[in-house]
Coordinates of C-alpha atoms and ligand atoms in Angstrom, one line a residue:
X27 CA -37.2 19.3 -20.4
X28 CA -40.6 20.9 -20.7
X29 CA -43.1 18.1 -19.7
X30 CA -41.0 15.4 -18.4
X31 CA -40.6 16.9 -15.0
X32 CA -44.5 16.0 -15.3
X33 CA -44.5 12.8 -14.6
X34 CA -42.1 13.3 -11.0
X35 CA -45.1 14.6 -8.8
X36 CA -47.0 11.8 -10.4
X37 CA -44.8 8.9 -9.1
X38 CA -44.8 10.8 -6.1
X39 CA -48.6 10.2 -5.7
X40 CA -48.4 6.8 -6.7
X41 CA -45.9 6.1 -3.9
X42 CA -47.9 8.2 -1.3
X43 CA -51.3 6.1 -2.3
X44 CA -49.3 3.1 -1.4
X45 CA -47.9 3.7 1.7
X46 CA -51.2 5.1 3.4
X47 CA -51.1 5.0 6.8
X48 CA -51.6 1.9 8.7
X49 CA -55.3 1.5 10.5
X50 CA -55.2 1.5 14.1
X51 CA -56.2 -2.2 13.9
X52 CA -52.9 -3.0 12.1
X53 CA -51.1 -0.6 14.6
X54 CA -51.8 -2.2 17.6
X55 CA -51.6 -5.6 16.2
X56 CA -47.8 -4.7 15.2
X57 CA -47.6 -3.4 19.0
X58 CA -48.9 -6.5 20.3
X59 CA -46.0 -8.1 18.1
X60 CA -43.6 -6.0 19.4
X61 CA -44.9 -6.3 23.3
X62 CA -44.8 -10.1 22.7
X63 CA -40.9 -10.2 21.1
X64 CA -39.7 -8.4 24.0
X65 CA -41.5 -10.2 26.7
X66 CA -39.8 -13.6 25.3
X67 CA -36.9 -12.6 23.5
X68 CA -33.6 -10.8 24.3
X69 CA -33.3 -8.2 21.8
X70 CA -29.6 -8.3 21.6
X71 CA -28.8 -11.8 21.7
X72 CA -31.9 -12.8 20.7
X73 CA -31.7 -15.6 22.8
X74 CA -35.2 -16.5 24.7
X75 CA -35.7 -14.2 27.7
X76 CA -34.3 -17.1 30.7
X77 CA -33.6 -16.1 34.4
X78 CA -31.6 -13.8 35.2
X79 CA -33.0 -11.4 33.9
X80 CA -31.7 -8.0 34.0
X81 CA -33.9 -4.4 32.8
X82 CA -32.7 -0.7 32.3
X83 CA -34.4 2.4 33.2
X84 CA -36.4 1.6 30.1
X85 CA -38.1 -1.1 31.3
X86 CA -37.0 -3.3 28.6
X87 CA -35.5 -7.1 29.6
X88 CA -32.6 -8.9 28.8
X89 CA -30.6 -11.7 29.6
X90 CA -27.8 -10.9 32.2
X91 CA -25.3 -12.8 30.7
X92 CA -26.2 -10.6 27.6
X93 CA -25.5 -7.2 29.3
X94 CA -22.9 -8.9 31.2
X95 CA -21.0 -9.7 27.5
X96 CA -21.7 -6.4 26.6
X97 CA -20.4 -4.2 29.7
X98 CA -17.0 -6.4 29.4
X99 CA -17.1 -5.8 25.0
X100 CA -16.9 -9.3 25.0
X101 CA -17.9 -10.6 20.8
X102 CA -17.9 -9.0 17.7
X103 CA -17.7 -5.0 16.8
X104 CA -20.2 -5.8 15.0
X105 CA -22.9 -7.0 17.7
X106 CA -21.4 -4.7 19.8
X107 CA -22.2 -1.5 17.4
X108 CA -26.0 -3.8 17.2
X109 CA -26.1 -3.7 21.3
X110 CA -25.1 -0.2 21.4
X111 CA -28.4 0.7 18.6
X112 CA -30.4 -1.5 21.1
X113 CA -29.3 0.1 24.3
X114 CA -29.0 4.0 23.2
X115 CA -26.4 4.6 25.8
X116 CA -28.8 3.4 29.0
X117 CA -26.4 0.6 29.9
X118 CA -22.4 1.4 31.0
X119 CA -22.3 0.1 34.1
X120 CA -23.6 -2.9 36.4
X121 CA -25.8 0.3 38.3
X122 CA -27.7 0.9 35.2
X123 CA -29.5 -2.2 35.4
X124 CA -31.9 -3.9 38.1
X125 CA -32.1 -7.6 38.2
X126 CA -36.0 -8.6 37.8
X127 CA -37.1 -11.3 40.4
X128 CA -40.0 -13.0 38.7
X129 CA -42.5 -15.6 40.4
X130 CA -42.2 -18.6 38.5
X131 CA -45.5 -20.3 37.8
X132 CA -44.4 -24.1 38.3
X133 CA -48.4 -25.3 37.5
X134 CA -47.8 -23.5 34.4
X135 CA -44.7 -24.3 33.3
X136 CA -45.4 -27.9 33.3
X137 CA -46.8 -30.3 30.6
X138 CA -49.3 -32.7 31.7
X139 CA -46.9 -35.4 31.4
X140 CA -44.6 -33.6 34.1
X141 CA -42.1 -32.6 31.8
X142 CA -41.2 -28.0 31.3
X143 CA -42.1 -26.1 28.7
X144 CA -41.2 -22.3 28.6
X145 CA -41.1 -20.2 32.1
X146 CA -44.4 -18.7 32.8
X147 CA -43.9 -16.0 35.1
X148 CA -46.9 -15.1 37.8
X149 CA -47.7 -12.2 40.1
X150 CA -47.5 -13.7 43.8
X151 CA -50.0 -11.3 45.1
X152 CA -53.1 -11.6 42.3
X153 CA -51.6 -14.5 40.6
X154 CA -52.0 -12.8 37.2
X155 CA -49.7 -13.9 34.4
X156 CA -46.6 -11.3 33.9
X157 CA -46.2 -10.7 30.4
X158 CA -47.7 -9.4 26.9
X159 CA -51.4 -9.3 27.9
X160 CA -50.8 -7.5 31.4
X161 CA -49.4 -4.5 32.9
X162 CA -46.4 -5.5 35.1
X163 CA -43.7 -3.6 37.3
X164 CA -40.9 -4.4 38.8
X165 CA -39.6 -2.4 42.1
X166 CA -36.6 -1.0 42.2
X167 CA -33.9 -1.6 44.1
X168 CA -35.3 -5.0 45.0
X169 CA -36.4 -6.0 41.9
X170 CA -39.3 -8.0 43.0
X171 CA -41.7 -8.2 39.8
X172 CA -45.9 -7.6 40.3
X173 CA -48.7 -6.9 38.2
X174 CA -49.1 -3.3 38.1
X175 CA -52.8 -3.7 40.1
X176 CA -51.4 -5.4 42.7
X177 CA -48.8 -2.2 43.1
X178 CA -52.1 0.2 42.7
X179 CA -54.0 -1.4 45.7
X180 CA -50.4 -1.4 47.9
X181 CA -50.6 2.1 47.5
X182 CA -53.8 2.6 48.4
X183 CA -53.7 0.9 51.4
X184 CA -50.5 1.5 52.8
X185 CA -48.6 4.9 53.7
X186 CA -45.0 3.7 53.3
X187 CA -45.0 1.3 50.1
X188 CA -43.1 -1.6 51.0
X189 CA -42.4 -4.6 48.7
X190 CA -44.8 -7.3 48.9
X191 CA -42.3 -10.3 48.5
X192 CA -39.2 -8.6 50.6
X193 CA -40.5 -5.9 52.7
X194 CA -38.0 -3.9 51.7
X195 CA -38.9 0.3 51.3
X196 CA -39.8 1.7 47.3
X197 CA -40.7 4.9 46.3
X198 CA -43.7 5.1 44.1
X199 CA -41.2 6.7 41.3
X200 CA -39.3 3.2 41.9
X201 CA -41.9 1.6 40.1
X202 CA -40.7 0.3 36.6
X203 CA -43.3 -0.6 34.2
X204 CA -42.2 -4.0 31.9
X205 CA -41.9 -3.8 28.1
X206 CA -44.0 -0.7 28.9
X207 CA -46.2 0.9 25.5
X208 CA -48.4 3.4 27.3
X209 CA -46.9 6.8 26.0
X210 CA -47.3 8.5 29.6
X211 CA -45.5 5.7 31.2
X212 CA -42.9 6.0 28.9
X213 CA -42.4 9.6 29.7
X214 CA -42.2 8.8 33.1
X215 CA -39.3 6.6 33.1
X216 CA -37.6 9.4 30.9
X217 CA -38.2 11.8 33.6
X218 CA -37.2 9.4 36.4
X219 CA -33.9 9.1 35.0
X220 CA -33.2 12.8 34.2
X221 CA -34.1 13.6 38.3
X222 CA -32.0 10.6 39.4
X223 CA -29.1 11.9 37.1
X224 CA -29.3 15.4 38.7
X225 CA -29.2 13.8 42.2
X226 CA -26.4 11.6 40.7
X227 CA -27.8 8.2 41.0
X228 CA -28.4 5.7 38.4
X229 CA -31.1 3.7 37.2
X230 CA -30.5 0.6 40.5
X231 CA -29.9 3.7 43.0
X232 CA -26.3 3.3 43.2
X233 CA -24.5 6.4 43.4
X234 CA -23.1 6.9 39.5
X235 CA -19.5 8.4 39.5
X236 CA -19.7 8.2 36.0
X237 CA -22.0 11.5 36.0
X238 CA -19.3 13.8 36.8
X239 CA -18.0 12.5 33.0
X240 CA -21.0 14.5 31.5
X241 CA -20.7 17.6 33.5
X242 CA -17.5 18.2 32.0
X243 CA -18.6 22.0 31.4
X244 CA -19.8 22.6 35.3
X245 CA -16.0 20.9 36.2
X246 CA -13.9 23.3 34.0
X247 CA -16.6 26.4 34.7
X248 CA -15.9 25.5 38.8
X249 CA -19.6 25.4 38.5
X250 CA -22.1 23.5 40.9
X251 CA -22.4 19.9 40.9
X252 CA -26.4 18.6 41.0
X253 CA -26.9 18.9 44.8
X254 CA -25.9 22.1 44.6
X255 CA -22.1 22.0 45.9
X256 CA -19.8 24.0 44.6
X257 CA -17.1 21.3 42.4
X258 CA -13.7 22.1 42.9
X259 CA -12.1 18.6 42.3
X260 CA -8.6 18.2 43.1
X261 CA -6.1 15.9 41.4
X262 CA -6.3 13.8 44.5
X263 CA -10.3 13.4 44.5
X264 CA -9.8 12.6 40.7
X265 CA -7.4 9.9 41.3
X266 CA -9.9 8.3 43.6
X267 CA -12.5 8.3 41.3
X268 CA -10.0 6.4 38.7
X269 CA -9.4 4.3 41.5
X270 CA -13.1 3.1 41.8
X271 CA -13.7 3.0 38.2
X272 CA -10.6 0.5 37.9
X273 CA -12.4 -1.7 41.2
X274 CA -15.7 -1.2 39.0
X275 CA -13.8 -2.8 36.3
X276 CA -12.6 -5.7 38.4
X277 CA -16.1 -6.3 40.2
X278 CA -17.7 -6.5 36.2
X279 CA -14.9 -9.1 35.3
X280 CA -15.7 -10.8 38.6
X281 CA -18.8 -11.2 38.2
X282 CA -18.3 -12.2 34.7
X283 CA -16.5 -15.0 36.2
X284 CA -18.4 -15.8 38.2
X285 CA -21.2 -16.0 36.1
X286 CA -19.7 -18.1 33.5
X287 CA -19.4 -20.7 35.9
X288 CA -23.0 -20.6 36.9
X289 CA -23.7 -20.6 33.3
X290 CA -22.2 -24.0 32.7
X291 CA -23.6 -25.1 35.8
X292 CA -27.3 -23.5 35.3
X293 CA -27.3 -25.3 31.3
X294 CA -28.6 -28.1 32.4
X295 CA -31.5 -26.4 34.3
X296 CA -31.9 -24.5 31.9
X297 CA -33.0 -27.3 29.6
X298 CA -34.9 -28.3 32.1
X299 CA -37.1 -25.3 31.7
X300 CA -36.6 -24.6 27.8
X301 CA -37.6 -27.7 25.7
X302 CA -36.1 -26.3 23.0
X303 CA -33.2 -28.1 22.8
X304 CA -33.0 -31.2 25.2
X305 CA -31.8 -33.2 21.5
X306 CA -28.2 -31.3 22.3
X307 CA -25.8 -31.9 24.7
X308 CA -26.3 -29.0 26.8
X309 CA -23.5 -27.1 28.1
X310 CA -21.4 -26.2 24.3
X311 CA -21.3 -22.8 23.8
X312 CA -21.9 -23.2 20.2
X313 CA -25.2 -24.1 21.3
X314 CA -26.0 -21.2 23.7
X315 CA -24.7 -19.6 20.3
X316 CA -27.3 -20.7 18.0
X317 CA -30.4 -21.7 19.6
X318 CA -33.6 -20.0 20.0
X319 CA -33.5 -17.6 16.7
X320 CA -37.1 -17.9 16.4
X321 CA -39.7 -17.8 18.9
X322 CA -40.5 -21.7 19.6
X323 CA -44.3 -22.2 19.5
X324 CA -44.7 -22.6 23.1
X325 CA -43.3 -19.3 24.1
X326 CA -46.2 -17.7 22.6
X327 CA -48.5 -16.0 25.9
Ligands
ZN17 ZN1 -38.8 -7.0 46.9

C-alpha cells in the first residue's frame, strides 16, 4: 500500500485544475443560451414555441398541445417520465397553466418578398420585441403578454392596475415574468405560489380542489383547512369532490378534442408562419413528430 494511495489526491488536483469554474463571461453567455432555447423552443416536445402558447407559475412556455398531451398521458413512459423532469410537479391540471396572449409583430414576421418567417412577438404598448433580450410579463388571469416597463409605468400611473389590452383587473403579484433569470424574480414566483396554495388557488386563479390531496395530515388530524376553517369532510362532500375531478377529466379530454381538430385545421397556418417546412405536406402527424429538432436559423432574436 504505502505510497500508492499517493498518487489519489494527485488525480484529484488534476481533475479540480480542469474543471475551474467557469468566468462570469462564459456564465452569462450559457444563460443567454439557455434564455434564447426557451424563448423559441418547447422544452418538452422540443417543438418551436407556436401559438398557443401556454406558461406555469414558473414562467416558462410551452406549446398547449404539449401540456395538453401530457395532462391526458398521451405518448411514451418515456417522454412522459422526461415531461415530468421538465415540469417538477407544477403542471396537473388545466388551472396550473395561463394561456400567454402575445402581440404578433406582422412587419416583422414578414420577408421582404411577403412571404413568413418565424413569429416575432411585440409589446402593444412600447412596441419592444418580447423575447431573449427583454424583460417580459404576462398578466394573469388574462394572459395578455407586455414588456415588463410598460407594466412598471401602469403601475405608476394608475391605482387599480388594469390590463392594457383587455381592461380586465390584475394584481401586481399577478405579474409573471417570461423565461425569467433574475434570482429575485425567481423567488417571487416561488412565493406567489406557496400563498396562492394556502388560499387554495392555483397558478390561473382557479380554485384547486386538488390541494385538499396534500393536506392529507390537516384532513385525518380534523385540523384547519388554509382559510382557517375547521375541515371536517363528510363522505358526501368527498364524493362531490370525486365528482368534479371526474368532470375535470372530461373537460381535459374535451378540450383535447377539441384541440386536435384545431390542430389539423391551424397546420396549414401554421406553415404559413414557420418556413420550416412548407417542402411537406402539412397536416401528417409524423411531421408535427419530427420537425423543428434544431433551432432553424431564423428563429434566432
Ligand atoms: Zn388582458
Amino acid at each position: 500500500m504505502g505510497n500508492d494511495g499517493g498518487s489519489i489526491p494527485t488525480r484529484r488536483e488534476l481533475v479540480k485544475e480542469a474543471a475551474r469554474d467557469p468566468t462570469t463571461t462564459q456564465i452569462r453567455e450559457i444563460q443567454h443560451e439557455q434564455t434564447e432555447y426557451y424563448w423559441t423552443t418547447d422544452p418538452i416536445s422540443r417543438n418551436p414555441l407556436a401559438r398557443p402558447l401556454v406558461s406555469d407559475s414558473l414562467g416558462k412556455l410551452y406549446n398547449k398541445d404539449t401540456i395538453l398531451e401530457y395532462l391526458l398521458g398521451e405518448g411514451e413512459e418515456a417522454s412522459k417520465s422526461e415531461a415530468d423532469g421538465i415540469l417538477q410537479g407544477n403542471v396537473k391540471a388545466l388551472r396550473d397553466i395561463v394561456e400567454v396572449k402575445f402581440e404578433v409583430d406582422k412587419e416583422a414576421t414578414e420577408n421582404g418578398d411577403g412571404s413568413i418567417k418565424v413569429e416575432v412577438w411585440k409589446c402593444p404598448i412600447t412596441n419592444d420585441r418580447l423575447g431573449s433580450g427583454t424583460k417580459s410579463v404576462y398578466l394573469v388571469p388574462c394572459g395578455h403578454a407586455f414588456s415588463a416597463r410598460a407594466i412598471k409605468e401602469v403601475a405608476r400611473d394608475v391605482e387599480s392596475e388594469r390590463c392594457l389590452q383587455c381592461s380586465e383587473p390584475y394584481a401586481s403579484n399577478d405579474v409573471i415574468p417570461i423565461i425569467p433569470t433574475n434570482p429575485t424574480d425567481i423567488a417571487r414566483l416561488a412565493l406567489r405560489m406557496k400563498t396562492l396554495k394556502a388560499k387554495g388557488l392555483s397558478h390561473s386563479l382557479k380554485k384547486a380542489p386538488g390541494a385538499s390531496k396534500k393536506r392529507k395530515k390537516d384532513k385525518t388530524e380534523g385540523k384547519i383547512d388554509a382559510n382557517g376553517h375547521a375541515s371536517r369532510e363528510s363522505p358526501k362532500a368527498s364524493g362531490i369532490k370525486n365528482a368534479s375531478t371526474a368532470a375535470l377529466a372530461a373537460k381535459v379530454l374535451q378540450e383535447q378534442e377539441q384541440n386536435k381538430r384545431r390542430r389539423m385545421d391551424n397546420d396549414n397556418l401554421k406553415s404559413l408562419f414557420t418556413s420550416r417546412d412548407q417542402t411537406k405536406p402539412s397536416g401528417s402527424s409524423n411531421d408535427f413528430m419530427t420537425r423543428g429538432y434544431t433551432i432553424p436559423a431564423g428563429a434566432k432574436r
